[in-house]
Coordinates of C-alpha atoms in Angstrom, one line a residue:
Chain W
X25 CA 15.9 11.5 -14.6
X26 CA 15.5 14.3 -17.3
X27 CA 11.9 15.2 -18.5
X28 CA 11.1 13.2 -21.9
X29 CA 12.4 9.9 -19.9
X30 CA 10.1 10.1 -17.6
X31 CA 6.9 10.9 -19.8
X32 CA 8.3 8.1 -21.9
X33 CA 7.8 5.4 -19.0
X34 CA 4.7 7.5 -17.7
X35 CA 3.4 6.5 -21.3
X36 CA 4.2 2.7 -21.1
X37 CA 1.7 2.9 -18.0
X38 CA -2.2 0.6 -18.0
X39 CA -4.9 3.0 -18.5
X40 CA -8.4 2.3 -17.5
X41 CA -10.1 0.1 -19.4
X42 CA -13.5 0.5 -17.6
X43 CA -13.4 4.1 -16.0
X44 CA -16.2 4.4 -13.6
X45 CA -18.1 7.9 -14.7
X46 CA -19.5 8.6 -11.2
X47 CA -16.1 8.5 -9.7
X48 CA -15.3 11.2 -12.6
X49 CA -12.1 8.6 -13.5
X50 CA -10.0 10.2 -16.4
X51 CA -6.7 8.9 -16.7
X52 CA -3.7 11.7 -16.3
X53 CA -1.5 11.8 -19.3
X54 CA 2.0 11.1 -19.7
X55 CA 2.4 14.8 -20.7
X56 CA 1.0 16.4 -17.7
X57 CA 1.6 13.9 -15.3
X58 CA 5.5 14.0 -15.9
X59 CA 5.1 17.7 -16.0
X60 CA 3.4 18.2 -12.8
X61 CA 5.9 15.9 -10.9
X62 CA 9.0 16.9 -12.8
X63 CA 8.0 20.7 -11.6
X64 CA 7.4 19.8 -8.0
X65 CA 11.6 18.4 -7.7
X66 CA 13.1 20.4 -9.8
X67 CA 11.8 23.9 -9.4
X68 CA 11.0 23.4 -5.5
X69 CA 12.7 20.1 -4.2
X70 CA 9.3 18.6 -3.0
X71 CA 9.6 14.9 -4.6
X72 CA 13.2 13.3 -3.7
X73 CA 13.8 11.7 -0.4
X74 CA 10.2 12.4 0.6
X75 CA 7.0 11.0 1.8
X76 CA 4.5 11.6 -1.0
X77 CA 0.5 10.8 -1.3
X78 CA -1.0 10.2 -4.1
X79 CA -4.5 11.2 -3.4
X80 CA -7.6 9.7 -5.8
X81 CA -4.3 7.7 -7.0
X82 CA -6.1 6.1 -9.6
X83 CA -4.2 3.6 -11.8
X84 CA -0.7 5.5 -9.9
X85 CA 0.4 7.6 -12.8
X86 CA 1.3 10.3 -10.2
X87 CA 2.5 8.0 -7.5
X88 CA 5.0 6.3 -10.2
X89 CA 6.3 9.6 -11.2
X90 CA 7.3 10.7 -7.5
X91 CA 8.7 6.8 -7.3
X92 CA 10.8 7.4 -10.3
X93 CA 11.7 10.9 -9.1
X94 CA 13.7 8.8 -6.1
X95 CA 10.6 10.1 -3.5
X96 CA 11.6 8.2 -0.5
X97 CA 8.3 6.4 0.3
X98 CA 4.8 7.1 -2.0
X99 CA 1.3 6.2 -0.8
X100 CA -1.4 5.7 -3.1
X101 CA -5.0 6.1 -1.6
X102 CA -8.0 6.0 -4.0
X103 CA -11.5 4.8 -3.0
X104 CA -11.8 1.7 -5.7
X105 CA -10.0 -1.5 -5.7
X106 CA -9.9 -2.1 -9.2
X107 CA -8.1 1.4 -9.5
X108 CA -5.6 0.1 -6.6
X109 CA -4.7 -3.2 -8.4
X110 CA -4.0 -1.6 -11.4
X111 CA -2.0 1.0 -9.6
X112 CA -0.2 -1.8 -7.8
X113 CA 0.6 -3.5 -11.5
X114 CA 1.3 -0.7 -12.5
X115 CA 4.5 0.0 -10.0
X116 CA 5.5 -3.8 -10.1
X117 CA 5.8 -3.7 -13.6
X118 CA 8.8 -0.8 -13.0
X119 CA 9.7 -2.7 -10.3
X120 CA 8.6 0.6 -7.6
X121 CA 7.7 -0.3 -4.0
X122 CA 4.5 1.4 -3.2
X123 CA 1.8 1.8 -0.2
X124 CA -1.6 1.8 -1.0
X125 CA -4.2 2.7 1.5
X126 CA -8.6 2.2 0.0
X127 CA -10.3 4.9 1.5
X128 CA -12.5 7.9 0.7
X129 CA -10.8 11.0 0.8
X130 CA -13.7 12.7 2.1
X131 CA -13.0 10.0 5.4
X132 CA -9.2 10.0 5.3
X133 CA -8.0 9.5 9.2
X134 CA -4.4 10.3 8.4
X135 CA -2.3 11.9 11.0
X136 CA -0.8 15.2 9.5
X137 CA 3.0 16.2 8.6
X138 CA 4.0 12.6 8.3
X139 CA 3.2 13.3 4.4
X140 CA 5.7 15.8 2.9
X141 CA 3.9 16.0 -0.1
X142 CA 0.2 15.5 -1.9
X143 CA 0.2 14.9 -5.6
X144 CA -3.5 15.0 -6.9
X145 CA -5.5 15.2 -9.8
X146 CA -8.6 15.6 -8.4
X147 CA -12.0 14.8 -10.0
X148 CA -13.2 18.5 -11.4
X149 CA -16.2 18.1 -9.5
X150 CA -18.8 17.8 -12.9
X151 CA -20.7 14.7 -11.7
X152 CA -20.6 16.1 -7.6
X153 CA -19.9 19.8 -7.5
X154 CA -17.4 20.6 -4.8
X155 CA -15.7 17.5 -5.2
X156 CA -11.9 18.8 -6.4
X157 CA -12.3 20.9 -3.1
X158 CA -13.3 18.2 -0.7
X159 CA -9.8 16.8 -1.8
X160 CA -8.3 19.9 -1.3
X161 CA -8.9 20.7 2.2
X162 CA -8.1 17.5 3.3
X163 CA -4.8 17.7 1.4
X164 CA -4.0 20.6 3.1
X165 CA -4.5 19.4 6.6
X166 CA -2.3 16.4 5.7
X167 CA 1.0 17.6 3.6
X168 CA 3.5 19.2 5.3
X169 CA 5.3 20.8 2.7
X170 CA 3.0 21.1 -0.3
X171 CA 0.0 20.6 -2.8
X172 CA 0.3 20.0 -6.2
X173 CA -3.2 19.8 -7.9
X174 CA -4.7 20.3 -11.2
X175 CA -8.0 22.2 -11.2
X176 CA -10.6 23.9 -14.4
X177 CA -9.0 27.4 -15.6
X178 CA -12.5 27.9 -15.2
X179 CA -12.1 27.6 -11.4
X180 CA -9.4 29.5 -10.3
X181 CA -10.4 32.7 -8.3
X182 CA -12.7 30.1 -6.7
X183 CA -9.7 27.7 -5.8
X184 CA -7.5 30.5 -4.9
X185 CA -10.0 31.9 -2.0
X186 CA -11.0 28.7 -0.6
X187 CA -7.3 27.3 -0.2
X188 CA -6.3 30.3 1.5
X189 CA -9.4 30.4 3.9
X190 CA -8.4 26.7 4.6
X191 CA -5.2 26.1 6.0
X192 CA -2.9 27.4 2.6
X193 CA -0.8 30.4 3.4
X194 CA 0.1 30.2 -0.4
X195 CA -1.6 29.4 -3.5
X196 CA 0.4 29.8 -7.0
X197 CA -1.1 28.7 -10.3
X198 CA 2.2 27.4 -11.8
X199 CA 1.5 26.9 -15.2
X200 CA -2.2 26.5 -17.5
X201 CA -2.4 23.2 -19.6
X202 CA -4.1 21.7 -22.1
X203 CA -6.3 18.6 -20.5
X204 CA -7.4 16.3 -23.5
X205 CA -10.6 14.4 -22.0
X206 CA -11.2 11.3 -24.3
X207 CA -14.3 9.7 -25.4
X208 CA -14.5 7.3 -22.9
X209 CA -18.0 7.8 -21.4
X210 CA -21.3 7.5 -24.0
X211 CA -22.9 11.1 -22.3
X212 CA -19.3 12.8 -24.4
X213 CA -21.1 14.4 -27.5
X214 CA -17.8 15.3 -29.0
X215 CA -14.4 13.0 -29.9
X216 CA -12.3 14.5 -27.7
X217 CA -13.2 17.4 -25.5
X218 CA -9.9 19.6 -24.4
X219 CA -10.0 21.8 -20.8
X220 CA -7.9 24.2 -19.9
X221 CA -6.5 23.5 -16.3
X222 CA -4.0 25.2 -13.9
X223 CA -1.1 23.6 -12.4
X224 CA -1.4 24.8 -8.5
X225 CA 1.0 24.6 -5.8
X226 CA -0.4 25.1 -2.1
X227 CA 1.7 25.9 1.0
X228 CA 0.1 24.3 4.1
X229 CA 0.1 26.6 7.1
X230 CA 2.6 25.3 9.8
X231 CA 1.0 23.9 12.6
Chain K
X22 CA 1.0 -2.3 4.8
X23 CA 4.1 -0.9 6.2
X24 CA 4.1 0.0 10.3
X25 CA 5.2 3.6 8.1
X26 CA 1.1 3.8 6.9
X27 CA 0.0 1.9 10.3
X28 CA 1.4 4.8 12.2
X29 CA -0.2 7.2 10.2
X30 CA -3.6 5.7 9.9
X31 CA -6.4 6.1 12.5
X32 CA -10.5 5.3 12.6
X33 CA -12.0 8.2 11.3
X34 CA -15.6 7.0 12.5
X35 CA -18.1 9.4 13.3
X36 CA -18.0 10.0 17.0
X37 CA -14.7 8.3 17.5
X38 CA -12.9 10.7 19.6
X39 CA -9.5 9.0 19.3
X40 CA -9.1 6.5 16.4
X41 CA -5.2 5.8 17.0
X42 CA -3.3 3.7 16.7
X43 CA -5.6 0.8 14.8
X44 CA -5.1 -2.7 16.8
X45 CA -3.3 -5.1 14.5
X46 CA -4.6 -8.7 13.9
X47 CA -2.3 -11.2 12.2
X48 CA -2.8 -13.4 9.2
X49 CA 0.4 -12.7 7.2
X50 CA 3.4 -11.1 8.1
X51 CA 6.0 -10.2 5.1
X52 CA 9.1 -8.9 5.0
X53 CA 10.9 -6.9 2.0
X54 CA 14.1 -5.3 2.0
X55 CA 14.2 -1.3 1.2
X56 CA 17.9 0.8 0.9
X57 CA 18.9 2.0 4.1
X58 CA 18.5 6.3 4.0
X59 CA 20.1 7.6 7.7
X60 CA 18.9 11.3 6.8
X61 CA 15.5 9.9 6.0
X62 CA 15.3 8.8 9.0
X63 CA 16.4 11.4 11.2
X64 CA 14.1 13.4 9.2
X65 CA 11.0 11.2 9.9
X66 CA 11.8 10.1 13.5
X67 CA 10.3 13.4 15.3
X68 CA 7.1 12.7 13.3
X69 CA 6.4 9.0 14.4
X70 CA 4.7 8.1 17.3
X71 CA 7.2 6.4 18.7
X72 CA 5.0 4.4 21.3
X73 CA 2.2 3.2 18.8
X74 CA 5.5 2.1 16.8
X75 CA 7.5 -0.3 19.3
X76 CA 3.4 -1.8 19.9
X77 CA 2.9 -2.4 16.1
X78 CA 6.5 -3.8 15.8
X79 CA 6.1 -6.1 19.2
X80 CA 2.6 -7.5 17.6
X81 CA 4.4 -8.3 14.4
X82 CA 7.0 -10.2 16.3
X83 CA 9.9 -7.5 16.3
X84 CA 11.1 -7.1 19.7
X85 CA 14.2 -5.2 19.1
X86 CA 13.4 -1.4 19.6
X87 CA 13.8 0.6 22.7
X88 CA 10.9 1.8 24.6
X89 CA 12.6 5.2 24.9
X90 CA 14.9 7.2 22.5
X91 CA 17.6 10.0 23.4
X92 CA 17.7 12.1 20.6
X93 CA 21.3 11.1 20.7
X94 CA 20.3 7.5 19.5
X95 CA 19.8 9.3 16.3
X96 CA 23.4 9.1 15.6
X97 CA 23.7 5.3 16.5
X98 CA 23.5 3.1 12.8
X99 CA 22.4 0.5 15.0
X100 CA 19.7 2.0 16.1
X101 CA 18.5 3.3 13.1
X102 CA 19.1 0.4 11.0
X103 CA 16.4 -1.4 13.7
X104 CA 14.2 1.7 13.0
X105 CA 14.1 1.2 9.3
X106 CA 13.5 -2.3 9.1
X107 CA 10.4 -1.7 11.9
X108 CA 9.4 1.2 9.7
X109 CA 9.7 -0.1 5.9
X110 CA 10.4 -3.4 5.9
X111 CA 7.7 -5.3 8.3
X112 CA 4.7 -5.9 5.9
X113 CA 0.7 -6.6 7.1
X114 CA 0.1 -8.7 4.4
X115 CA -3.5 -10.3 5.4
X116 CA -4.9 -9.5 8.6
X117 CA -7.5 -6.1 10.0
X118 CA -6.9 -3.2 11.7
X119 CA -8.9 -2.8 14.3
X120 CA -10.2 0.2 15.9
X121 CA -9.3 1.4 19.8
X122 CA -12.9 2.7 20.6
X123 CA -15.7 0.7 18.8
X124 CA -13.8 -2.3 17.9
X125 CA -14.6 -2.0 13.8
X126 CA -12.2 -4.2 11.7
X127 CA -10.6 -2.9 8.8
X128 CA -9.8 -5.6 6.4
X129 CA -5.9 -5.8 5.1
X130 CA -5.9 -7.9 1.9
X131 CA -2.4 -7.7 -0.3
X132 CA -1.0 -5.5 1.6
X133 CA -3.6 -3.1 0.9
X134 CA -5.8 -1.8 4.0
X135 CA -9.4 -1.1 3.1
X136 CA -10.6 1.8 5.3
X137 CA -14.0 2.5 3.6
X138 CA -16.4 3.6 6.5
X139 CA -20.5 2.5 6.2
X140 CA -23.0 5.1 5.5
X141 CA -24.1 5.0 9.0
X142 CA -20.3 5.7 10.2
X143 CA -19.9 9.3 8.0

């Protein structure tokens, strides 16, 4: 499936209609959700004919990219049910057969290496500092192969130091994008706010 | 839930010393077909636990797989083709996972298992 097809469909998807601020819920785009995912098969063969978790999987856009990149099986885990049924509409309407598991990341009992790969777009960790790491290091402990998550520009010596301290023996920022944060909650001053965030892929340590 | 997640899953309640695998209670068993991938399955067979498997599949009414696997097995189709439908295409639709040490239910409601722990279990 080339690029542009794939953000086409990823743009068909259900949004939030009610994100829930304190989970810090921002939908991923089309543009950097297909980009993310279309990076992780093409450039290092972590998608097709693999086990991939969507972590904090929200309404699935990451989970229905590794489905339509041919990933053998894709789990979505994410803490809120309403986020689960929409991610579950969400891969019936492309007719995609997904697992979904509700659970806190923080609390995940998930026995590692049976995940190839984590997809994640964490929350930054504005509304509970720390958070994007929390998902992190469990991440780590989990995949097998890889980590692909999207983290503040801001961040990144930060993200680079504590990966490697926990269980990554690598930690590449792949690419820096633009992340357009909409309006949706009434504390957002401005229209639209736009973040720059890296594109990071971790390597787990082999057990 | 597929016996894939179940076999993956365990009680990660505070104090549990061994949280797998999660009993399974029955209220609705589906089944849906999934393409047949042999490499995906030779691939994923060293990381199953195989025991905890052939328990989850006997509880969901599949009898069919061995006890013990050769690694020769690997290159029977009929053995694998009983490993993929145990794997992918049995289906906890409604039932609870239940765990081994303190007996706490997990809910399974379409498909989906909710493993949200109380305040008191973090």
């Amino acid at each position: 499936m080339k690029l542009k097809q794939l953000e086409g469909l990823l743009g068909g998807l259900q949004q939030f209609s009610n994100p829930k601020m304190e989970l810090e819920q921002y939908p991923t785009g089309p543009h950097i959700a297909s980009r993310m995912l279309y990076t992780a098969e093409n450039s290092f063969g972590d998608v097709t004919d693999k086990v991939v978790a969507d972590f904090g999987c929200g309404c699935g856009t990451l989970g229905v990219a590794a489905a339509l990149l041919d990933a053998e099986r894709v789990i979505g885990i994410d803490i809120d049910s309403q986020s689960l049924e929409l991610a579950s509409l969400n891969a019936e309407e492309l007719e995609l057969d997904m697992d979904y598991i509700q659970c806190d990341i923080k609390n995940l009992g998930l026995r590692a290496e049976v995940v190839d790969t984590v997809v994640m777009n964490p929350p930054f960790g504005t509304r509970k500092k720390g958070a994007d790491m929390d998902f992190l290091f469990v991440a780590l402990k989990i995949a097998s192969q890889a980590v692909y998550s999207l983290h503040k520009t801001s961040t990144r010596d930060h993200v680079k130091r504590a990966a490697l301290r926990h269980n990554a023996s690598s930690a590449e920022v792949l690419c820096e994008l633009r992340y357009d944060v909409p309006q949706l909650y009434k504390f957002h001053k401005k229209r639209e706010v736009d973040i720059a965030v890296d594109l990071w892929r971790f390597v787990p340590k082999s057990i | 839930m597929r016996l894939l997640t179940h076999n993956m899953l365990s009680s990660n309640i505070k104090g549990v010393a061994n949280g797998f695998p999660l009993r399974i209670e029955i209220e609705k068993v589906v089944e849906k077909q999934v393409d047949f991938n042999a490499d995906f399955l030779r691939n994923m067979f060293p990381k199953i636990e195989w025991k905890a498997l052939v328990g989850a599949a006997h509880t969901l009414g599949y009898v069919e797989l061995p006890e013990e696997v050769e690694p020769s097995r690997l290159d029977s189709e009929d053995f694998l083709r009983k490993f993929h439908h145990a794997l992918l295409e049995l289906h906890l639709e409604e039932g609870a996972l239940v765990c081994p040490e303190t007996g706490r239910r997990f809910p399974v409601s379409k498909g989906i298992p909710n493993m949200l722990l109380h305040e008191d279990e973090v």
